[in-house]
Amino acid sequence: MQNRTRTFLSFAVLAAVAACSPDNSLSPSGAAAPNASVSSTGQAMQFLHARVCPGAVVGTARCHSWVRVDAKGAPMATTTPSGYGPADLTSAYSIAANSGAGQTIAIVDAYDDPNAENDVNVYRSQYGLPACTTANGCFKKINQSGGTSYPKANGSWAQEISLDLDMASAICPNCHILLVEASSNSFANLSAAVDQAAKTPGVVAISNSYGGSEYSSETTDEAHYNHPGIAVTVSSGDNGYGVEFPAASQYVTAVGGTHLTRSGTGWAETAWSGAGSGCSAYITKPSWQTDAGCARRTVADVSAVADPNTGVAVYDSYAYRGSSGWMVFGGTSVAAPIIASVYAVANNTSAITYGSYPYSHTASLHDVTSGSNGTCGGSYLCTAITGYDGPTGLGTPNGTGAF
């Protein structure tokens, strides 16, 4: 395992990160709370960002994405992209360009994005990636039953969908993409969409960028994420220390988040303060997890960029809160489709047992060793350390060998 630390340690002191807010990053006055970031030159920058999806009630999930906003809380949309693009992400994680031929990634989200196919191809065209359309057989959109009668459109989830499709395109440009739209953000509908994705021929990875509070019957409901031979990734959450479902499932790869910057030697990462982590209240600990701090399932397993201050470029034209175009997104919603796409590039899912594979291939991961996502007595469950920790798991991809 290669150690990946960041030289700009002052960021940890500067970042009074709004992502740790339990609900959103907006102050009572309506102005978004500022977050510190560090440029490639080491200079501190201030950005504002806000949650994309509203809070979830019991039995439902919220998406795990954040968008950069202006002082009034409106998403900052531009005509040209800002934020990390495909070349940045494949460089940071040592993923071969133009990979993934013959593989299919499924994206599961709630509600409909009427512009999904158009928008992902604007993104791909901008970065010189091959077109992915219904006409050329690369793109397919279905509802949770496998049909083409789509659910009602929703602006916040449309942004989430654009984010997920763009990240899959960035990491695995030659993969086919299946978008499965759940009828609503209820766990019942989202899990039905996962089952539908899993029974679609050719799918090797399913990305889920959502979650909600744990509940006692999740021990039964997690069966919907049990699909041997398919890598199911789930974002760990954006509330900082604490565990959500379905990231808690023993059948998934729970994906934490990092703050990713350029360094003198390439790239550097620390734990993102918003990433979810900790001990599940209900789910049995899988045999491949041996950490001593949790009697049950520990979150996360691995991680990727998530801090909206070091966010990614996304194109979305379905206007939400008055904004459309190129925007900068963060959240563990970024990380989950990145990891699903790395699994697809690796083309090894038939040999893996749920999220176990990275645990026996840590040499192919970047170990993230600094940063934290909350207070838990200084434990590895909320603080990045050498080896396994909660916020970043075993680390971030260094090629595809751990997947």
Short mmCIF file of C-alpha atoms in Angstrom, two decimals:
data_model
loop_
_atom_site.label_atom_id
_atom_site.label_comp_id
_atom_site.label_asym_id
_atom_site.label_seq_id
_atom_site.Cartn_x
_atom_site.Cartn_y
_atom_site.Cartn_z
CA MET A 1 0.00 0.00 0.00
CA GLN A 2 1.43 3.35 -1.04
CA ASN A 3 1.21 6.15 1.48
CA ARG A 4 -0.60 9.20 0.17
CA THR A 5 -0.42 12.26 2.41
CA ARG A 6 -0.90 15.92 1.65
CA THR A 7 1.71 18.58 2.29
CA PHE A 8 -0.85 21.33 2.89
CA LEU A 9 -1.72 20.29 6.43
CA SER A 10 -2.92 23.78 7.30
CA PHE A 11 -6.14 22.93 5.44
CA ALA A 12 -7.24 20.75 8.30
CA VAL A 13 -7.22 23.81 10.52
CA LEU A 14 -8.77 26.11 7.93
CA ALA A 15 -11.67 23.90 6.96
CA ALA A 16 -14.70 24.62 9.10
CA VAL A 17 -16.52 22.45 6.65
CA ALA A 18 -20.20 22.96 6.14
CA ALA A 19 -20.39 19.35 4.99
CA CYS A 20 -20.41 18.36 8.65
CA SER A 21 -23.77 20.07 9.06
CA PRO A 22 -26.42 17.41 9.67
CA ASP A 23 -28.77 18.83 7.06
CA ASN A 24 -27.20 21.28 4.62
CA SER A 25 -24.47 23.83 4.16
CA LEU A 26 -26.70 26.88 4.25
CA SER A 27 -26.75 29.16 7.24
CA PRO A 28 -30.09 30.30 8.72
CA SER A 29 -29.70 33.53 6.76
CA GLY A 30 -29.68 31.58 3.51
CA ALA A 31 -26.04 32.20 2.70
CA ALA A 32 -23.92 29.14 2.10
CA ALA A 33 -21.19 28.49 4.62
CA PRO A 34 -17.64 28.91 3.26
CA ASN A 35 -15.17 26.06 3.01
CA ALA A 36 -11.42 26.33 2.69
CA SER A 37 -9.55 24.63 -0.13
CA VAL A 38 -5.97 24.51 -1.30
CA SER A 39 -4.91 25.14 -4.88
CA SER A 40 -2.14 23.34 -6.73
CA THR A 41 0.15 26.19 -5.67
CA GLY A 42 -0.69 25.74 -2.01
CA GLN A 43 -2.82 28.88 -1.72
CA ALA A 44 -6.00 28.69 0.32
CA MET A 45 -9.26 29.32 -1.56
CA GLN A 46 -12.81 29.74 -0.29
CA PHE A 47 -15.80 28.10 -1.95
CA LEU A 48 -19.46 27.89 -1.06
CA HIS A 49 -21.45 24.74 -1.58
CA ALA A 50 -24.83 23.24 -0.71
CA ARG A 51 -26.50 19.87 -0.65
CA VAL A 52 -28.26 18.91 -3.85
CA CYS A 53 -31.03 16.72 -2.37
CA PRO A 54 -33.34 17.64 0.51
CA GLY A 55 -33.31 15.73 3.78
CA ALA A 56 -34.79 12.24 3.82
CA VAL A 57 -37.56 11.00 6.10
CA VAL A 58 -37.61 7.51 7.59
CA GLY A 59 -37.71 4.86 4.89
CA THR A 60 -36.26 7.11 2.22
CA ALA A 61 -32.82 8.12 1.00
CA ARG A 62 -31.20 11.38 -0.02
CA CYS A 63 -28.55 11.69 -2.69
CA HIS A 64 -25.00 12.29 -1.44
CA SER A 65 -23.99 15.16 -3.70
CA TRP A 66 -22.97 18.76 -3.09
CA VAL A 67 -22.80 21.57 -5.64
CA ARG A 68 -20.74 24.75 -5.62
CA VAL A 69 -23.04 27.75 -5.11
CA ASP A 70 -22.97 31.52 -5.05
CA ALA A 71 -23.54 33.71 -2.00
CA LYS A 72 -27.32 33.33 -2.36
CA GLY A 73 -27.14 29.55 -2.41
CA ALA A 74 -27.83 29.16 -6.14
CA PRO A 75 -25.69 26.62 -8.04
CA MET A 76 -22.88 28.32 -9.93
CA ALA A 77 -23.30 27.30 -13.56
CA THR A 78 -20.83 28.25 -16.29
CA THR A 79 -20.50 27.73 -20.02
CA THR A 80 -17.15 25.97 -19.68
CA PRO A 81 -16.13 23.32 -17.15
CA SER A 82 -14.32 23.92 -13.89
CA GLY A 83 -13.25 21.22 -11.46
CA TYR A 84 -11.48 17.95 -12.14
CA GLY A 85 -12.10 16.26 -15.48
CA PRO A 86 -11.43 12.73 -16.77
CA ALA A 87 -7.69 13.22 -17.33
CA ASP A 88 -7.28 14.45 -13.76
CA LEU A 89 -9.17 11.53 -12.26
CA THR A 90 -7.49 8.82 -14.30
CA SER A 91 -4.12 10.39 -13.48
CA ALA A 92 -4.84 10.59 -9.76
CA TYR A 93 -5.91 6.95 -9.62
CA SER A 94 -3.58 5.50 -12.29
CA ILE A 95 -6.39 4.22 -14.51
CA ALA A 96 -5.56 3.50 -18.15
CA ALA A 97 -7.27 5.79 -20.63
CA ASN A 98 -9.83 4.44 -23.10
CA SER A 99 -10.56 1.37 -21.02
CA GLY A 100 -13.60 -0.75 -20.18
CA ALA A 101 -14.64 -2.11 -23.57
CA GLY A 102 -17.35 -4.74 -23.25
CA GLN A 103 -18.31 -3.87 -19.67
CA THR A 104 -21.60 -2.37 -18.45
CA ILE A 105 -21.98 -0.10 -15.44
CA ALA A 106 -25.43 0.39 -13.93
CA ILE A 107 -26.33 3.67 -12.23
CA VAL A 108 -29.26 3.54 -9.80
CA ASP A 109 -30.98 6.78 -8.83
CA ALA A 110 -34.44 8.05 -7.98
CA TYR A 111 -36.85 9.84 -10.33
CA ASP A 112 -36.25 10.80 -13.95
CA ASP A 113 -33.68 13.01 -15.60
CA PRO A 114 -35.26 13.76 -19.01
CA ASN A 115 -31.96 15.14 -20.31
CA ALA A 116 -29.68 12.38 -19.06
CA GLU A 117 -28.56 11.02 -22.43
CA ASN A 118 -28.02 14.46 -23.93
CA ASP A 119 -26.12 15.78 -20.93
CA VAL A 120 -23.71 12.87 -20.56
CA ASN A 121 -22.81 13.26 -24.21
CA VAL A 122 -22.13 16.97 -23.80
CA TYR A 123 -19.69 15.95 -21.05
CA ARG A 124 -18.10 13.26 -23.18
CA SER A 125 -17.77 15.53 -26.20
CA GLN A 126 -16.14 18.25 -24.10
CA TYR A 127 -13.40 15.85 -23.00
CA GLY A 128 -12.94 13.95 -26.25
CA LEU A 129 -14.63 10.75 -25.06
CA PRO A 130 -16.60 8.55 -27.47
CA ALA A 131 -20.34 9.16 -27.75
CA CYS A 132 -22.55 6.96 -25.58
CA THR A 133 -26.05 6.94 -27.02
CA THR A 134 -29.11 4.76 -27.31
CA ALA A 135 -28.54 4.69 -31.05
CA ASN A 136 -25.03 3.25 -30.83
CA GLY A 137 -25.99 0.78 -28.11
CA CYS A 138 -23.86 2.33 -25.39
CA PHE A 139 -26.59 4.03 -23.31
CA LYS A 140 -29.84 2.62 -21.99
CA LYS A 141 -32.38 4.09 -19.57
CA ILE A 142 -35.07 2.00 -17.87
CA ASN A 143 -37.42 2.24 -14.92
CA GLN A 144 -37.22 -0.01 -11.87
CA SER A 145 -39.32 -2.65 -13.64
CA GLY A 146 -37.17 -2.65 -16.75
CA GLY A 147 -39.57 -0.62 -18.89
CA THR A 148 -39.47 2.80 -20.50
CA SER A 149 -42.35 4.48 -18.69
CA TYR A 150 -40.16 6.75 -16.61
CA PRO A 151 -40.97 8.24 -13.20
CA LYS A 152 -41.67 11.93 -12.74
CA ALA A 153 -38.73 14.26 -13.23
CA ASN A 154 -36.95 15.76 -10.24
CA GLY A 155 -34.39 18.55 -10.46
CA SER A 156 -32.19 17.57 -7.54
CA TRP A 157 -31.98 13.91 -8.51
CA ALA A 158 -31.41 14.94 -12.14
CA GLN A 159 -28.22 16.66 -10.98
CA GLU A 160 -27.26 13.49 -9.12
CA ILE A 161 -27.88 11.44 -12.24
CA SER A 162 -25.71 13.76 -14.34
CA LEU A 163 -22.93 13.49 -11.76
CA ASP A 164 -23.07 9.69 -11.73
CA LEU A 165 -23.13 9.34 -15.51
CA ASP A 166 -20.24 11.76 -15.93
CA MET A 167 -18.05 9.97 -13.39
CA ALA A 168 -18.71 6.60 -15.04
CA SER A 169 -17.75 8.18 -18.36
CA ALA A 170 -14.59 9.72 -16.93
CA ILE A 171 -13.16 6.49 -15.51
CA CYS A 172 -14.53 3.96 -17.98
CA PRO A 173 -15.19 5.76 -21.29
CA ASN A 174 -15.68 2.55 -23.26
CA CYS A 175 -18.12 1.00 -20.81
CA HIS A 176 -21.79 0.78 -21.67
CA ILE A 177 -24.03 2.62 -19.22
CA LEU A 178 -27.39 1.44 -17.87
CA LEU A 179 -29.39 4.08 -15.98
CA VAL A 180 -32.10 2.58 -13.76
CA GLU A 181 -34.55 5.15 -12.40
CA ALA A 182 -36.48 4.24 -9.26
CA SER A 183 -40.04 5.53 -8.97
CA SER A 184 -39.14 7.48 -5.84
CA ASN A 185 -36.40 7.83 -3.25
CA SER A 186 -37.94 5.21 -0.96
CA PHE A 187 -35.65 2.35 -0.03
CA ALA A 188 -38.29 -0.04 -1.39
CA ASN A 189 -38.13 1.51 -4.85
CA LEU A 190 -34.37 2.07 -4.89
CA SER A 191 -33.70 -1.53 -3.87
CA ALA A 192 -36.09 -2.75 -6.57
CA ALA A 193 -34.06 -0.72 -9.06
CA VAL A 194 -30.87 -2.41 -7.82
CA ASP A 195 -32.43 -5.83 -8.36
CA GLN A 196 -33.49 -4.78 -11.85
CA ALA A 197 -29.98 -3.60 -12.66
CA ALA A 198 -28.49 -6.86 -11.41
CA LYS A 199 -30.64 -9.03 -13.65
CA THR A 200 -29.81 -7.00 -16.75
CA PRO A 201 -27.34 -9.00 -18.88
CA GLY A 202 -23.80 -7.66 -18.99
CA VAL A 203 -23.89 -5.52 -15.84
CA VAL A 204 -20.66 -5.95 -13.83
CA ALA A 205 -20.98 -3.02 -11.41
CA ILE A 206 -23.86 -1.08 -9.85
CA SER A 207 -23.31 2.39 -8.40
CA ASN A 208 -25.55 3.80 -5.66
CA SER A 209 -24.99 7.40 -4.52
CA TYR A 210 -27.58 7.70 -1.79
CA GLY A 211 -28.38 6.67 1.76
CA GLY A 212 -30.40 7.26 4.88
CA SER A 213 -30.54 6.46 8.56
CA GLU A 214 -30.04 2.86 9.60
CA TYR A 215 -33.12 0.91 10.72
CA SER A 216 -33.62 -2.50 12.31
CA SER A 217 -35.13 -4.27 9.28
CA GLU A 218 -32.17 -3.35 7.07
CA THR A 219 -30.77 -6.78 7.98
CA THR A 220 -33.54 -8.18 5.78
CA ASP A 221 -33.60 -5.42 3.18
CA GLU A 222 -29.87 -5.69 2.47
CA ALA A 223 -30.66 -8.85 0.48
CA HIS A 224 -31.52 -6.53 -2.42
CA TYR A 225 -27.82 -5.60 -2.60
CA ASN A 226 -26.65 -9.23 -2.54
CA HIS A 227 -25.62 -9.95 -6.13
CA PRO A 228 -22.57 -12.24 -6.33
CA GLY A 229 -20.38 -11.56 -9.34
CA ILE A 230 -21.47 -7.92 -9.51
CA ALA A 231 -19.66 -5.14 -7.67
CA VAL A 232 -22.23 -3.03 -5.82
CA THR A 233 -20.81 0.28 -4.61
CA VAL A 234 -22.54 2.65 -2.19
CA SER A 235 -21.53 6.13 -1.07
CA SER A 236 -20.78 6.23 2.67
CA GLY A 237 -22.64 9.48 3.38
CA ASP A 238 -21.98 13.19 3.70
CA ASN A 239 -22.73 13.89 7.36
CA GLY A 240 -19.29 13.08 8.70
CA TYR A 241 -18.84 10.42 11.37
CA GLY A 242 -21.84 8.08 11.40
CA VAL A 243 -23.19 5.16 9.37
CA GLU A 244 -26.01 5.05 6.83
CA PHE A 245 -27.81 2.32 4.91
CA PRO A 246 -27.22 0.81 2.34
CA ALA A 247 -23.50 1.59 2.82
CA ALA A 248 -23.71 -0.55 5.97
CA SER A 249 -24.64 -3.66 3.99
CA GLN A 250 -22.10 -6.47 4.10
CA TYR A 251 -22.83 -7.12 0.42
CA VAL A 252 -21.54 -3.79 -0.90
CA THR A 253 -18.34 -1.85 -1.22
CA ALA A 254 -18.88 1.19 1.00
CA VAL A 255 -17.07 4.17 -0.52
CA GLY A 256 -15.72 6.99 1.64
CA GLY A 257 -14.32 10.31 0.53
CA THR A 258 -11.14 12.35 0.25
CA HIS A 259 -9.84 15.85 -0.38
CA LEU A 260 -7.73 15.49 -3.54
CA THR A 261 -5.03 17.99 -4.54
CA ARG A 262 -2.02 18.12 -6.81
CA SER A 263 1.33 17.91 -5.05
CA GLY A 264 4.95 18.20 -6.05
CA THR A 265 5.06 14.47 -6.70
CA GLY A 266 1.69 14.12 -8.41
CA TRP A 267 -1.38 13.90 -6.20
CA ALA A 268 -2.13 13.95 -2.49
CA GLU A 269 -5.21 13.10 -0.43
CA THR A 270 -6.56 13.48 3.06
CA ALA A 271 -9.83 12.29 4.55
CA TRP A 272 -12.79 14.52 3.66
CA SER A 273 -14.51 15.84 6.77
CA GLY A 274 -17.96 14.99 5.38
CA ALA A 275 -17.38 11.32 4.58
CA GLY A 276 -19.52 8.83 6.49
CA SER A 277 -17.87 6.19 8.67
CA GLY A 278 -18.27 4.12 11.80
CA CYS A 279 -19.92 0.96 13.12
CA SER A 280 -23.23 -0.34 11.84
CA ALA A 281 -25.88 -0.76 14.49
CA TYR A 282 -27.34 -3.88 12.89
CA ILE A 283 -25.33 -5.49 10.07
CA THR A 284 -23.11 -8.50 10.78
CA LYS A 285 -19.38 -7.96 10.36
CA PRO A 286 -18.12 -9.71 7.21
CA SER A 287 -15.27 -12.18 7.65
CA TRP A 288 -12.78 -10.06 5.69
CA GLN A 289 -13.04 -7.14 8.11
CA THR A 290 -10.73 -7.66 11.08
CA ASP A 291 -10.62 -4.23 12.73
CA ALA A 292 -11.19 -4.40 16.46
CA GLY A 293 -13.23 -1.24 17.02
CA CYS A 294 -16.55 -2.49 15.64
CA ALA A 295 -18.37 -5.66 16.62
CA ARG A 296 -20.51 -5.30 13.49
CA ARG A 297 -19.91 -4.01 9.95
CA THR A 298 -17.43 -1.13 9.65
CA VAL A 299 -17.79 1.66 7.07
CA ALA A 300 -16.02 2.47 4.72
CA ASP A 301 -14.07 -0.04 2.59
CA VAL A 302 -12.27 2.21 0.09
CA SER A 303 -12.58 5.84 -1.01
CA ALA A 304 -12.12 8.42 -3.76
CA VAL A 305 -12.38 12.17 -4.19
CA ALA A 306 -15.47 13.68 -2.56
CA ASP A 307 -14.66 17.09 -1.06
CA PRO A 308 -16.64 19.69 -3.04
CA ASN A 309 -13.75 22.11 -2.52
CA THR A 310 -11.68 19.85 -4.77
CA GLY A 311 -14.71 18.84 -6.79
CA VAL A 312 -15.38 17.51 -10.26
CA ALA A 313 -16.82 19.06 -13.41
CA VAL A 314 -20.37 17.95 -14.27
CA TYR A 315 -22.74 19.03 -17.04
CA ASP A 316 -26.47 19.22 -16.29
CA SER A 317 -29.06 21.05 -18.39
CA TYR A 318 -32.21 20.18 -16.42
CA ALA A 319 -32.46 23.51 -14.61
CA TYR A 320 -32.67 23.18 -10.83
CA ARG A 321 -32.84 26.22 -8.57
CA GLY A 322 -32.47 28.29 -11.72
CA SER A 323 -29.12 26.86 -12.78
CA SER A 324 -27.98 24.63 -15.61
CA GLY A 325 -24.75 24.07 -17.49
CA TRP A 326 -21.30 23.22 -16.14
CA MET A 327 -21.11 22.94 -12.36
CA VAL A 328 -18.66 21.68 -9.73
CA PHE A 329 -19.86 18.80 -7.56
CA GLY A 330 -18.61 16.91 -4.55
CA GLY A 331 -19.85 14.42 -1.98
CA THR A 332 -19.39 10.69 -1.72
CA SER A 333 -21.78 10.62 -4.68
CA VAL A 334 -18.65 11.38 -6.70
CA ALA A 335 -16.69 8.54 -5.14
CA ALA A 336 -19.23 5.71 -5.54
CA PRO A 337 -19.46 5.78 -9.37
CA ILE A 338 -15.69 6.26 -9.61
CA ILE A 339 -15.12 3.04 -7.67
CA ALA A 340 -17.85 1.18 -9.57
CA SER A 341 -16.12 2.21 -12.78
CA VAL A 342 -12.73 1.05 -11.52
CA TYR A 343 -14.30 -2.35 -10.83
CA ALA A 344 -15.59 -2.38 -14.41
CA VAL A 345 -12.19 -1.46 -15.85
CA ALA A 346 -10.57 -4.22 -13.77
CA ASN A 347 -12.97 -6.75 -15.32
CA ASN A 348 -12.64 -9.07 -12.37
CA THR A 349 -16.05 -9.00 -10.69
CA SER A 350 -16.83 -12.64 -11.41
CA ALA A 351 -14.00 -13.57 -9.03
CA ILE A 352 -14.81 -11.23 -6.14
CA THR A 353 -16.84 -11.82 -3.00
CA TYR A 354 -18.73 -8.61 -2.28
CA GLY A 355 -16.33 -5.96 -0.93
CA SER A 356 -13.60 -8.37 0.12
CA TYR A 357 -11.16 -8.03 -2.77
CA PRO A 358 -9.46 -4.76 -1.75
CA TYR A 359 -8.69 -6.22 1.69
CA SER A 360 -6.33 -8.78 0.18
CA HIS A 361 -4.82 -6.40 -2.40
CA THR A 362 -3.84 -3.34 -0.39
CA ALA A 363 -0.58 -2.92 -2.33
CA SER A 364 -2.71 -1.53 -5.17
CA LEU A 365 -4.23 1.23 -3.05
CA HIS A 366 -3.07 4.67 -1.95
CA ASP A 367 -3.15 4.74 1.85
CA VAL A 368 -4.69 8.01 3.09
CA THR A 369 -3.13 8.78 6.47
CA SER A 370 -4.36 12.19 7.64
CA GLY A 371 -7.61 14.08 8.12
CA SER A 372 -10.78 13.26 10.03
CA ASN A 373 -14.55 13.43 9.72
CA GLY A 374 -15.65 14.09 13.28
CA THR A 375 -15.12 13.23 16.91
CA CYS A 376 -14.99 9.65 18.15
CA GLY A 377 -12.30 9.72 20.81
CA GLY A 378 -9.40 9.89 18.38
CA SER A 379 -10.22 6.46 17.00
CA TYR A 380 -9.42 5.18 13.50
CA LEU A 381 -13.19 5.14 12.98
CA CYS A 382 -13.18 8.90 12.37
CA THR A 383 -9.49 9.68 11.80
CA ALA A 384 -7.32 8.63 8.86
CA ILE A 385 -4.29 6.58 9.92
CA THR A 386 -1.76 4.25 8.33
CA GLY A 387 -3.68 1.20 7.17
CA TYR A 388 -7.43 0.84 7.53
CA ASP A 389 -9.59 3.68 8.85
CA GLY A 390 -13.26 4.61 8.71
CA PRO A 391 -13.35 7.78 6.57
CA THR A 392 -11.18 6.41 3.74
CA GLY A 393 -11.26 2.65 4.30
CA LEU A 394 -8.18 0.95 2.91
CA GLY A 395 -7.44 3.92 0.66
CA THR A 396 -7.98 5.06 -2.93
CA PRO A 397 -7.25 3.27 -6.22
CA ASN A 398 -3.67 2.98 -7.44
CA GLY A 399 -4.53 1.25 -10.67
CA THR A 400 -7.06 -1.58 -10.80
CA GLY A 401 -5.17 -4.27 -8.88
CA ALA A 402 -7.34 -3.97 -5.75
CA PHE A 403 -10.55 -4.37 -7.71
#
